Tab-separated table of N, CA and C in Angstrom:
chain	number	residue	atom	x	y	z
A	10	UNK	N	0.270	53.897	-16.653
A	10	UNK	CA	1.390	54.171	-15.775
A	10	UNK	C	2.032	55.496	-16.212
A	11	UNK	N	2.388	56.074	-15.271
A	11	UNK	CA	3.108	57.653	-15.764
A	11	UNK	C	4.377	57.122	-15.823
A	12	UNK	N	4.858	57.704	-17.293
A	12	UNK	CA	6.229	57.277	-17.798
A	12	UNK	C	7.040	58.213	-16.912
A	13	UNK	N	6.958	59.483	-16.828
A	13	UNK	CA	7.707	60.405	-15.602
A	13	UNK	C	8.099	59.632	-14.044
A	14	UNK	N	7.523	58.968	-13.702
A	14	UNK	CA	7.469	58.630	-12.313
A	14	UNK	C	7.922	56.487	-12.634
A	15	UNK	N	8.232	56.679	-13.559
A	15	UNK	CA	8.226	55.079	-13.902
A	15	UNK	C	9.925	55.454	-13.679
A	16	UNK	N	10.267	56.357	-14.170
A	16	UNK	CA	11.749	56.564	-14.860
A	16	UNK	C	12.437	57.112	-13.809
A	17	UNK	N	11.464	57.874	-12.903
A	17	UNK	CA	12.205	58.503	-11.866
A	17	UNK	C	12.329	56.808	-10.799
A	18	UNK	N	11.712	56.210	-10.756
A	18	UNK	CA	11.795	55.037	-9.756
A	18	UNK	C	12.756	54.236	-10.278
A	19	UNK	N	13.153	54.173	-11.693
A	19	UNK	CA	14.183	53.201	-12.377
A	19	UNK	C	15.486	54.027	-11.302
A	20	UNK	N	15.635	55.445	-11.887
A	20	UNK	CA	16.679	56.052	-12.012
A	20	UNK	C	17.841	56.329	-10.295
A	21	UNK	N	15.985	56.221	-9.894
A	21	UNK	CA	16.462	56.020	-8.091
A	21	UNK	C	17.080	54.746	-7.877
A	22	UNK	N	16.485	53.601	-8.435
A	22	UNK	CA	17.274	51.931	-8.132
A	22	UNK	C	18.681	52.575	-8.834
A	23	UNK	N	18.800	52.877	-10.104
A	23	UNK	CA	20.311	53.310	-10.604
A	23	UNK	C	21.322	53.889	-9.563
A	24	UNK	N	20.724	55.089	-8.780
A	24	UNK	CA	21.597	55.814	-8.123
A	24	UNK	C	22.573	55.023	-7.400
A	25	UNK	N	21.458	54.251	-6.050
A	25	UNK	CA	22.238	53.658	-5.498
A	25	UNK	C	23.287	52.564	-6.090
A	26	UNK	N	23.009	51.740	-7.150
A	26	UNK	CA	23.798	51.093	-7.700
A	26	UNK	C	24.907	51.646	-8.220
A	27	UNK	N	24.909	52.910	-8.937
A	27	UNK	CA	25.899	53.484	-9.181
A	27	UNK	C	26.879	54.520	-7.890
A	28	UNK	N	26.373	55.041	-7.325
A	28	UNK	CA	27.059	55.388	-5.853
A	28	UNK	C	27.878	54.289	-5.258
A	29	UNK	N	27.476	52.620	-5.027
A	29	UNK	CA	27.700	51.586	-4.492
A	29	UNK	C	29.458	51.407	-5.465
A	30	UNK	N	28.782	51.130	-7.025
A	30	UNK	CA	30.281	51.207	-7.867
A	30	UNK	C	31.377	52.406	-7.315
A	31	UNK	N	31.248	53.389	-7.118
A	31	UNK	CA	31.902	54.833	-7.521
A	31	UNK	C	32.851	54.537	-5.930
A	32	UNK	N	32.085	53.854	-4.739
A	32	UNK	CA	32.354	54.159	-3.850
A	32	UNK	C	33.671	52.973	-3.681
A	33	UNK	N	34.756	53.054	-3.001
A	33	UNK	CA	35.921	51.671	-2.613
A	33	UNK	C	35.400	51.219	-1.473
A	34	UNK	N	35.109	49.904	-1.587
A	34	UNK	CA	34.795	49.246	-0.622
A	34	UNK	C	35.929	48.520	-0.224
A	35	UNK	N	36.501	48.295	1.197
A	35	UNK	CA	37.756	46.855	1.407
A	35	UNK	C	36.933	46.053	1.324
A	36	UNK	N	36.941	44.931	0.367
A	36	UNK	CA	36.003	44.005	0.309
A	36	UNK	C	37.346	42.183	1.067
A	37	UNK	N	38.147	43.090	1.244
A	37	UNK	CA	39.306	41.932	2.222
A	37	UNK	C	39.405	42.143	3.815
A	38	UNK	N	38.709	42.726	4.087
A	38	UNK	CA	38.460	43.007	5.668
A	38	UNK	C	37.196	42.033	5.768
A	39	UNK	N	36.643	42.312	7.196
A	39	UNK	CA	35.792	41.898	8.223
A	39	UNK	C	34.784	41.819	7.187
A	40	UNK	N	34.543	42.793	6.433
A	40	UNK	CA	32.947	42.565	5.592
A	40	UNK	C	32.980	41.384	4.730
A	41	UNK	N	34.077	40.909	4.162
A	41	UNK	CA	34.589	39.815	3.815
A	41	UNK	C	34.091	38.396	4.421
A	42	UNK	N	34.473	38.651	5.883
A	42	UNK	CA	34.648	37.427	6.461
A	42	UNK	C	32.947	37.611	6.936
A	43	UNK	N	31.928	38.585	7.260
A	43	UNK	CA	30.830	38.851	7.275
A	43	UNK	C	29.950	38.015	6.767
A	44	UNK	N	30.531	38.377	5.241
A	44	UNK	CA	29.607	37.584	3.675
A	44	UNK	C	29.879	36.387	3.690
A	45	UNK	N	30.874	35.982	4.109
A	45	UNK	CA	31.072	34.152	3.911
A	45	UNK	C	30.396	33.530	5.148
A	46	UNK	N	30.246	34.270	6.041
A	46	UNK	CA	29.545	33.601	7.471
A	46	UNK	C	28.199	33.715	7.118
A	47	UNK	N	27.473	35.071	6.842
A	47	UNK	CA	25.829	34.927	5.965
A	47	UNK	C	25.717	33.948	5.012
A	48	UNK	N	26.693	33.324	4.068
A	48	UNK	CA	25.878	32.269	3.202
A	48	UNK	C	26.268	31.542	3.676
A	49	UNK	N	27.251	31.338	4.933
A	49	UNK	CA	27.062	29.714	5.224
A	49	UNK	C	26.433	29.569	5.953
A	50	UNK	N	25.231	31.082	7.012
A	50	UNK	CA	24.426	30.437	7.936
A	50	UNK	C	22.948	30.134	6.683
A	51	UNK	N	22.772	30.559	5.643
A	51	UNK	CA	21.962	30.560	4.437
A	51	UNK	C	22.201	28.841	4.090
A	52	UNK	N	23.435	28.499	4.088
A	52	UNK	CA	23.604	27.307	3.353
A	52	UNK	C	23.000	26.217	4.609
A	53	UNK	N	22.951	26.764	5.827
A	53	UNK	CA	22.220	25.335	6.608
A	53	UNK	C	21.059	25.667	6.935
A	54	UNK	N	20.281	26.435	6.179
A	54	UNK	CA	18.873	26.645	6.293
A	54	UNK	C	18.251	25.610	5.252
A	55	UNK	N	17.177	25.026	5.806
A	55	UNK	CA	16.265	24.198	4.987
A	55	UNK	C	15.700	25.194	3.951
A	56	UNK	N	15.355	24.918	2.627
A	56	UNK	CA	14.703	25.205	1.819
A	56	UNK	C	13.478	26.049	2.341
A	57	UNK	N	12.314	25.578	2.883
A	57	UNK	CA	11.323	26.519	3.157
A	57	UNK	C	11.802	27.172	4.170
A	58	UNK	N	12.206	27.500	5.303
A	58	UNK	CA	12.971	28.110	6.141
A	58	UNK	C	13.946	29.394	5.300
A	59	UNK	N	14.255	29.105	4.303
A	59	UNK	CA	15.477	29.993	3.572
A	59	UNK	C	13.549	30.766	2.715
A	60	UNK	N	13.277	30.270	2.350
A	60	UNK	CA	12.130	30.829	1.727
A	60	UNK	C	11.045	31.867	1.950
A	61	UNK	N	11.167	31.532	3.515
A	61	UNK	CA	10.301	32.512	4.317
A	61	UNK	C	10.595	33.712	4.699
A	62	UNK	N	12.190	33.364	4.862
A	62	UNK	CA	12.866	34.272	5.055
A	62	UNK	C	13.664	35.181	4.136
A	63	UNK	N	13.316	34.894	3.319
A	63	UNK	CA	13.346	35.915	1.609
A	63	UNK	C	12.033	36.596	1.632
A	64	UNK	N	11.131	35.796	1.576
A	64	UNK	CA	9.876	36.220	1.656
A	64	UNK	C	9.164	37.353	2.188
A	65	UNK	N	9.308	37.288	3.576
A	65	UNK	CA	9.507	38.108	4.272
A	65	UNK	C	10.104	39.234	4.080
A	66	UNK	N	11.637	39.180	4.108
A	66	UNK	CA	12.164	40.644	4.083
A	66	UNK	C	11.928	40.857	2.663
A	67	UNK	N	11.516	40.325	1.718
A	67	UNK	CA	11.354	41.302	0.923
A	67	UNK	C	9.654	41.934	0.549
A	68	UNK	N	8.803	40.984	1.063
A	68	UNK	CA	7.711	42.368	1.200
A	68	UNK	C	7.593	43.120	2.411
A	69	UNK	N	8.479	43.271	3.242
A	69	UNK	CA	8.739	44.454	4.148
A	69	UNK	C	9.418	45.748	3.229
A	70	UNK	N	10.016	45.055	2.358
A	70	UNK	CA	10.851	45.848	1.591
A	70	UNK	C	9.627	46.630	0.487
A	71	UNK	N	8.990	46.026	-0.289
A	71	UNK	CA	7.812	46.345	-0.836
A	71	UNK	C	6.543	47.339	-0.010
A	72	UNK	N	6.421	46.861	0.601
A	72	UNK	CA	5.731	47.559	2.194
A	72	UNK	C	6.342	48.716	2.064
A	73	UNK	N	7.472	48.491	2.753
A	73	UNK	CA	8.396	50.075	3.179
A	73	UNK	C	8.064	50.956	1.684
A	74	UNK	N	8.352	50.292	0.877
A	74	UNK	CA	8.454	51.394	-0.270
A	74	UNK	C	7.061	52.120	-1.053
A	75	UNK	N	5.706	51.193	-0.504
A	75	UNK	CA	4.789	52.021	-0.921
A	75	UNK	C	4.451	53.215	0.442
A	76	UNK	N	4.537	52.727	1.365
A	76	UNK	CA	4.120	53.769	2.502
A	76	UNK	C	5.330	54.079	2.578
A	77	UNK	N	6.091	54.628	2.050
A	77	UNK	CA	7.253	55.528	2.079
A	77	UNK	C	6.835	56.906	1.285
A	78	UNK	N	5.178	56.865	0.745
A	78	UNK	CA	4.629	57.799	0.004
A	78	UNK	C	4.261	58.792	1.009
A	79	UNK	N	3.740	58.054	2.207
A	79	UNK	CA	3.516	59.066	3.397
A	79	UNK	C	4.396	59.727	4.062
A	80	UNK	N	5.916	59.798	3.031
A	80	UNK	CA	6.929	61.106	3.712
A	80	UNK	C	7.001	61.872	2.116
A	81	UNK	N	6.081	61.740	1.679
A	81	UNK	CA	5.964	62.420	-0.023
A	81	UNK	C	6.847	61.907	-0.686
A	82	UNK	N	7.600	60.953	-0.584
A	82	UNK	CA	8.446	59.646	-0.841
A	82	UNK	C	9.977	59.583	-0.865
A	83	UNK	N	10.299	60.831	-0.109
A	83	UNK	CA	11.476	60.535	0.838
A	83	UNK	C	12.045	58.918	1.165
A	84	UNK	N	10.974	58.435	2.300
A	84	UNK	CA	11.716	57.023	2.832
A	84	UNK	C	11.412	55.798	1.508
A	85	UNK	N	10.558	55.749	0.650
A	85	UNK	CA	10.883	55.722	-0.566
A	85	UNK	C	12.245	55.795	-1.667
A	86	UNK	N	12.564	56.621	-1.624
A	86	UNK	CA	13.756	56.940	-2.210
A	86	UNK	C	14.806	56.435	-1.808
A	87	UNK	N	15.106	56.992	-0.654
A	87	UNK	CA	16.207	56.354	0.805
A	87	UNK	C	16.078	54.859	0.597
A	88	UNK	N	14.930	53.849	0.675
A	88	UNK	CA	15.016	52.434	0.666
A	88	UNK	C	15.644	52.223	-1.099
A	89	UNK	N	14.846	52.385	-1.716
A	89	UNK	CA	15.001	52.175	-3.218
A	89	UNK	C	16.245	52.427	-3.831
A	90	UNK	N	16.865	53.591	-3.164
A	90	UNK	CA	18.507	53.727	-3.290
A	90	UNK	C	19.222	52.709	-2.288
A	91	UNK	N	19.054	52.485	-1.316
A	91	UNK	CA	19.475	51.773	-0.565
A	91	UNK	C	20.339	50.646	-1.130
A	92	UNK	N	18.736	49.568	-1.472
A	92	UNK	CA	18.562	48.548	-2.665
A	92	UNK	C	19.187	48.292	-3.493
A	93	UNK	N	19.396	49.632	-4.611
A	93	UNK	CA	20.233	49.408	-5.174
A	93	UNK	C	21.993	49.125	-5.239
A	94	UNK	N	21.938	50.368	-4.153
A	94	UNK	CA	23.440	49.787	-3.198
A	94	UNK	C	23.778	48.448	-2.816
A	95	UNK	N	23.264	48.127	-2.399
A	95	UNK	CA	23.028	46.736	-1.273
A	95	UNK	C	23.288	45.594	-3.035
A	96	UNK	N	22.674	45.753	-4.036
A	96	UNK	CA	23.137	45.017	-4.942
A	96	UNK	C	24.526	45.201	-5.680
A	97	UNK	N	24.715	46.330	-5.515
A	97	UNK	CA	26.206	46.378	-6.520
A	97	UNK	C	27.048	45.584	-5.184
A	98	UNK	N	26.972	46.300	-3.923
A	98	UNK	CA	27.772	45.997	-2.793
A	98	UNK	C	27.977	44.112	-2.924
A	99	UNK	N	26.849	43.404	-3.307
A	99	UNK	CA	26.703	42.474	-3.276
A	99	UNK	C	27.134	41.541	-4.449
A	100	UNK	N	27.271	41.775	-5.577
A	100	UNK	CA	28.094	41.438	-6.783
A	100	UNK	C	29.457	42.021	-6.678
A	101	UNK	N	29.968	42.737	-6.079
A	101	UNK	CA	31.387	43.504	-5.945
A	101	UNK	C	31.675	42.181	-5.212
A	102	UNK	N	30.926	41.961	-3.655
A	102	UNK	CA	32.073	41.190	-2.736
A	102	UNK	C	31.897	39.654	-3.143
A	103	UNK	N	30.628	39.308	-4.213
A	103	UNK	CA	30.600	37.991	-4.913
A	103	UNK	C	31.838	37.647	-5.584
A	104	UNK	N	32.500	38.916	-6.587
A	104	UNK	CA	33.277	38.787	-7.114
A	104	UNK	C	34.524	38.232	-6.561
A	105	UNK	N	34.844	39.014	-5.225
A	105	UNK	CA	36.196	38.322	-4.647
A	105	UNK	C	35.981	36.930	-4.699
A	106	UNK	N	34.817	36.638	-3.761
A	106	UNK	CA	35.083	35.317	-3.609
A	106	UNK	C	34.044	33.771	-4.295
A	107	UNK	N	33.572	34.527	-5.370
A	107	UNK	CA	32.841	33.242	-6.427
A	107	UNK	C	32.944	33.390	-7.801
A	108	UNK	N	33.436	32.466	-8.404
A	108	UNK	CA	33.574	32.274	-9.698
A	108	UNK	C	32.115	33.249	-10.798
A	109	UNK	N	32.512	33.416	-11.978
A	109	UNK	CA	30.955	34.187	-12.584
A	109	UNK	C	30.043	33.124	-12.234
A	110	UNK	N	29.783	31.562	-12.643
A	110	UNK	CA	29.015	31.041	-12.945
A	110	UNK	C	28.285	31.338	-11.644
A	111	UNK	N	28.785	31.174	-10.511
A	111	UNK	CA	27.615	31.102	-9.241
A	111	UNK	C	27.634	32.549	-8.919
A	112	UNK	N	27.798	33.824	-9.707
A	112	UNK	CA	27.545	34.553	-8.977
A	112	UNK	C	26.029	34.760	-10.107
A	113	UNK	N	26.119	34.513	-11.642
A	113	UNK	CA	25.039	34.443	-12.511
A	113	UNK	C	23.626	33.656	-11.812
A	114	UNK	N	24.417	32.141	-11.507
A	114	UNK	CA	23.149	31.475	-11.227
A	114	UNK	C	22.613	31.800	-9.705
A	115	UNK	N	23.223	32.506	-9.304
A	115	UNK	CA	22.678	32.855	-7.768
A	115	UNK	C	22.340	34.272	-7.530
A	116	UNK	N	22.082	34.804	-8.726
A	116	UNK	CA	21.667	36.506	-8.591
A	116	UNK	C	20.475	36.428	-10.092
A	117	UNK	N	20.325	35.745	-10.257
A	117	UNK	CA	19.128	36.259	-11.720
A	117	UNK	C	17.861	36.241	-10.589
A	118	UNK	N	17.668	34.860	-10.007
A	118	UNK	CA	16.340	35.778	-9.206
A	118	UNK	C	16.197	37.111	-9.136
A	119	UNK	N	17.380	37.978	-8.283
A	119	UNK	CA	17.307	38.882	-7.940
A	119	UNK	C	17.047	39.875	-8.745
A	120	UNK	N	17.453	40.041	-10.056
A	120	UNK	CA	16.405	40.891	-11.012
A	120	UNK	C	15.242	40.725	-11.161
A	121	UNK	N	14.792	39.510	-11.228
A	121	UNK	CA	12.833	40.030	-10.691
A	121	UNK	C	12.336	40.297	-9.810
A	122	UNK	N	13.512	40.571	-8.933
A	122	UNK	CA	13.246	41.245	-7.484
A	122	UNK	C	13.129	42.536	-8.061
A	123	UNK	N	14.131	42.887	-8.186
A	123	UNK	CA	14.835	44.500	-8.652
A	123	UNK	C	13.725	45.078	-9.634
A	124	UNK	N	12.794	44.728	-10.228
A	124	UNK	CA	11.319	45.140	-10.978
A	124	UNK	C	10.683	45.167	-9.508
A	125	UNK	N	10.491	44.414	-9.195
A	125	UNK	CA	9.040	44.801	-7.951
A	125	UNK	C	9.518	45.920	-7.081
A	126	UNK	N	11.035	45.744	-7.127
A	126	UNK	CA	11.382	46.832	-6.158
A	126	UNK	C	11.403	48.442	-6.453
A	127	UNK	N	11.223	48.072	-7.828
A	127	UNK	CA	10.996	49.421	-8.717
A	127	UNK	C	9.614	49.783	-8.787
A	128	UNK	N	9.293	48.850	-9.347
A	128	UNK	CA	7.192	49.010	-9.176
A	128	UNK	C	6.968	49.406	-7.857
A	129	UNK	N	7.192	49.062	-6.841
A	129	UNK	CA	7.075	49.509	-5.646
A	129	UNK	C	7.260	50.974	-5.263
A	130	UNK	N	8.222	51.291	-5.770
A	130	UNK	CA	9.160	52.890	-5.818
A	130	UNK	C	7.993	53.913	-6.326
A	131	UNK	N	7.717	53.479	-7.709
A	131	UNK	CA	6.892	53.849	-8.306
A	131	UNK	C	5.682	54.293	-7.535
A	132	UNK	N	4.909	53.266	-6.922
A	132	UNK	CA	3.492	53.361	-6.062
A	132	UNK	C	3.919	54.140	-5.020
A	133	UNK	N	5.676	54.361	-4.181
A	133	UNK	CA	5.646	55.024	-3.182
A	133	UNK	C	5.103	56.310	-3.784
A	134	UNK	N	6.494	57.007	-5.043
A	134	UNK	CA	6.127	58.239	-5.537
A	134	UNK	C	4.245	58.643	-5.763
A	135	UNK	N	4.044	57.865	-6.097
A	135	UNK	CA	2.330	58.152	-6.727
A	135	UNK	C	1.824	58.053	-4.973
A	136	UNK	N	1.699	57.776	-3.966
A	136	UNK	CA	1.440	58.038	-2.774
A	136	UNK	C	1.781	59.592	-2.410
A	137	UNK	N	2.685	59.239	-2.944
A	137	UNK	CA	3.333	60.821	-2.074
A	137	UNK	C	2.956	61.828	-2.804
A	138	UNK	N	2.565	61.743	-4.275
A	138	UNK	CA	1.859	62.780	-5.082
A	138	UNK	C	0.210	62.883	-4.791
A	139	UNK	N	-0.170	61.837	-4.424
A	139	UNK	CA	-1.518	61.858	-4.178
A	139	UNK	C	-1.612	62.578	-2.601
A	140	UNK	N	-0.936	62.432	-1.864
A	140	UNK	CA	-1.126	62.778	-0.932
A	140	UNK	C	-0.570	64.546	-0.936
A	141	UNK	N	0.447	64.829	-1.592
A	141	UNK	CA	0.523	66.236	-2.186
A	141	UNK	C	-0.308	66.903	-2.553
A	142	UNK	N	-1.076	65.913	-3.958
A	142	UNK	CA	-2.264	66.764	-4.090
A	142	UNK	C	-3.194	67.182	-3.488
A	143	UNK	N	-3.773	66.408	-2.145
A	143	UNK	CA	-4.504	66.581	-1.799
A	143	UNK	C	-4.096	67.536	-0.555
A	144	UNK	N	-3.182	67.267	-0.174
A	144	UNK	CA	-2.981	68.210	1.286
A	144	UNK	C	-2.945	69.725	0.835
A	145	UNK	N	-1.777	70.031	-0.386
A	145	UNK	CA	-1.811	71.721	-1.304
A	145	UNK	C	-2.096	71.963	-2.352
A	146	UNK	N	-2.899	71.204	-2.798
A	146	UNK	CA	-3.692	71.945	-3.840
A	146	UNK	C	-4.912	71.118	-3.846
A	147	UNK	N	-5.383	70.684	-2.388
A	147	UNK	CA	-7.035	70.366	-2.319
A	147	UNK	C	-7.910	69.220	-3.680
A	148	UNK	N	-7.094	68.987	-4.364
A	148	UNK	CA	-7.328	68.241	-5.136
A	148	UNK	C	-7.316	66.365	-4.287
A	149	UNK	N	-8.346	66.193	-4.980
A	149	UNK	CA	-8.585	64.678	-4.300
A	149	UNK	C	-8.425	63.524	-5.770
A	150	UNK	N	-7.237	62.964	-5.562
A	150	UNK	CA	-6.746	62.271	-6.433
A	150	UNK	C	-7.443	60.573	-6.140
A	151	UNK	N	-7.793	60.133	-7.614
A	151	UNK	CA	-8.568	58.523	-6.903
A	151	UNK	C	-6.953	57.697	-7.357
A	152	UNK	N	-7.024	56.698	-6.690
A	152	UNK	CA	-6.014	55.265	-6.972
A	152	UNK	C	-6.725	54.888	-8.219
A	153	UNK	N	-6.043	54.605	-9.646
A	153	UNK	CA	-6.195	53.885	-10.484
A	153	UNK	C	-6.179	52.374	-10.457
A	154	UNK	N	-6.507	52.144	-11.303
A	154	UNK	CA	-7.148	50.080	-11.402
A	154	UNK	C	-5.657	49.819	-11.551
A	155	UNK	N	-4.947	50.989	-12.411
A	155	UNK	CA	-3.341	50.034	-12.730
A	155	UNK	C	-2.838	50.059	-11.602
A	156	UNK	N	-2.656	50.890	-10.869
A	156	UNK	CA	-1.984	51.099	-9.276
A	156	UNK	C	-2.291	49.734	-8.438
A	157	UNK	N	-3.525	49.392	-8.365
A	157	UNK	CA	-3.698	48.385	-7.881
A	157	UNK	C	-3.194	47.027	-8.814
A	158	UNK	N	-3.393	46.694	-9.967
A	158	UNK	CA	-2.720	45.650	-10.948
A	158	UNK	C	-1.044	46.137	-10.246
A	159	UNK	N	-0.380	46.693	-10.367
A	159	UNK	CA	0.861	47.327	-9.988
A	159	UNK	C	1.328	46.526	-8.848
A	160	UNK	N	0.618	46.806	-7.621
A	160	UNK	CA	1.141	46.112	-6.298
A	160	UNK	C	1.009	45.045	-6.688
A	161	UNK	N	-0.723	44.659	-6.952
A	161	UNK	CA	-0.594	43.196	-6.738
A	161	UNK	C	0.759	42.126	-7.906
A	162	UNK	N	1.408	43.065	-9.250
A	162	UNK	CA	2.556	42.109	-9.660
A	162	UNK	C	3.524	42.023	-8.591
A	163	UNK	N	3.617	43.696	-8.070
A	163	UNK	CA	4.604	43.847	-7.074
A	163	UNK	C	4.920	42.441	-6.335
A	164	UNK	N	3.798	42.060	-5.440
A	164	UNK	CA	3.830	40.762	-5.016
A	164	UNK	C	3.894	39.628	-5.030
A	165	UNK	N	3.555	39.371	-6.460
A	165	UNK	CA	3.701	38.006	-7.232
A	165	UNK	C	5.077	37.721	-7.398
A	166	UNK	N	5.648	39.121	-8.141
A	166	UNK	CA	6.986	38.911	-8.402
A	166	UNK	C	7.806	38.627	-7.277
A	167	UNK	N	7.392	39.106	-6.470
A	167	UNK	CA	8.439	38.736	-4.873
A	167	UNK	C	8.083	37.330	-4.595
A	168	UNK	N	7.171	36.946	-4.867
A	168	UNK	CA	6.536	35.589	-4.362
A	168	UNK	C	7.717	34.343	-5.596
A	169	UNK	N	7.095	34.703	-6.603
A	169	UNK	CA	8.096	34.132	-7.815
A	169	UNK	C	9.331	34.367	-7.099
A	170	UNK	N	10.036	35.392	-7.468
A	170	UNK	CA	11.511	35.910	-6.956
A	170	UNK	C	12.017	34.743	-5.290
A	171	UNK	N	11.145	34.797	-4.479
A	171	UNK	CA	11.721	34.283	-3.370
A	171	UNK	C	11.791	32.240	-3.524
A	172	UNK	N	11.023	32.378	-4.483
A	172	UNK	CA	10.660	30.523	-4.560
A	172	UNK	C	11.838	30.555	-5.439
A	173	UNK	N	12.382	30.922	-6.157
A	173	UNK	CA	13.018	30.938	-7.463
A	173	UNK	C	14.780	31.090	-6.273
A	174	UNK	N	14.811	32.420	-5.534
A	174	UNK	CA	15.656	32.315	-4.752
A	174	UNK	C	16.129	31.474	-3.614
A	175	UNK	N	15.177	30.326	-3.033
A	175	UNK	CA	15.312	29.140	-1.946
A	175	UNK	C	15.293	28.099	-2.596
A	176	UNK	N	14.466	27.649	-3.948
A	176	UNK	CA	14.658	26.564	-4.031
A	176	UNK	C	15.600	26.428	-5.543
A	177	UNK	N	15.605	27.246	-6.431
A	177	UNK	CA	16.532	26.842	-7.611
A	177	UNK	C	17.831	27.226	-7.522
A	178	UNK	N	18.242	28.430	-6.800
A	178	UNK	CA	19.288	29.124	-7.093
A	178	UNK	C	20.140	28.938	-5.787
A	179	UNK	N	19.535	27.772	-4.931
A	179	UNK	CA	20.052	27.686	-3.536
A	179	UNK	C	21.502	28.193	-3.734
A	180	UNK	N	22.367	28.213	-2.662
A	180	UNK	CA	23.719	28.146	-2.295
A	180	UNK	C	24.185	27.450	-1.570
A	181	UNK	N	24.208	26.337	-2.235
A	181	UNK	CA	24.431	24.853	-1.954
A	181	UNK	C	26.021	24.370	-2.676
């Protein structure tokens, strides 16, 4: 794995997380009343139903972020910062309204999300370099065996991550 491009994909999940802090959110307005209506339409979802639907959006999310190499990893970046936003945003407005314990036991999945979503980042950048190389400077770059080991944790971990997120950590 290239430690350069490992660090740049960490540092991109950082941004947005740190932009998300820096920024004031009213977390007592409408977005408020938003977040409590999403987990209570979450809380009358059946278990596999809540599962699929983790599932789902998050290897779209994985998806998006390796063929995000085909903008030299622009839409890459943009998602992966996103992401990280979308999590601080999401422990900020936990905070108003849930005690630590359920905001702990209902967000650790989500750090073995937050690895695949990085590994992912990673494979966008290495897309978008491979495809660099080859378009200006004619160089024809092969996919490594780790690249492929790479996605396929990518996916496991989302697979883990989403079972781990519907059925242990429900929000019940």
């Amino acid at each position: 794995m290239d430690k350069k491009i490992i660090i740049l994909s960490l540092t991109t999940y950082i941004i947005g997380f740190v932009v998300s802090f820096f920024i004031n959110i009213d977390l007592t307005n409408s977005n408020n009343i938003k977040t409590i209506q999403f987990i209570e339409e979450l809380q009358q979802m059946q278990n596999y139903d809540l599962w699929l639907r983790i599932l789902k959006n998050n290897i779209y999310v994985i998806i998006f972020n390796i063929l995000g190499g085909f903008s030299f990893g622009l839409l890459t970046f943009v998602n992966t910062t996103y992401n990280g936003f979308i999590l601080d945003y999401l422990i900020k407005n936990l905070l108003v309204n849930f005690d630590n314990n359920f905001i702990f036991n209902h967000l650790m999945p989500h750090f073995i999300e937050v690895v695949a979503i990085v590994l992912s980042c990673y494979l966008g950048y290495k897309v978008g370099l491979y495809i660099f190389q080859y378009i200006f400077k004619k160089r024809n770059m092969k996919i490594s065996n780790s690249d492929y080991y790479i996605c396929t944790i990518c996916f496991l971990l989302i697979f883990i991550s989403s079972i781990l997120e519907a059925y242990v950590s429900t929000i019940q």
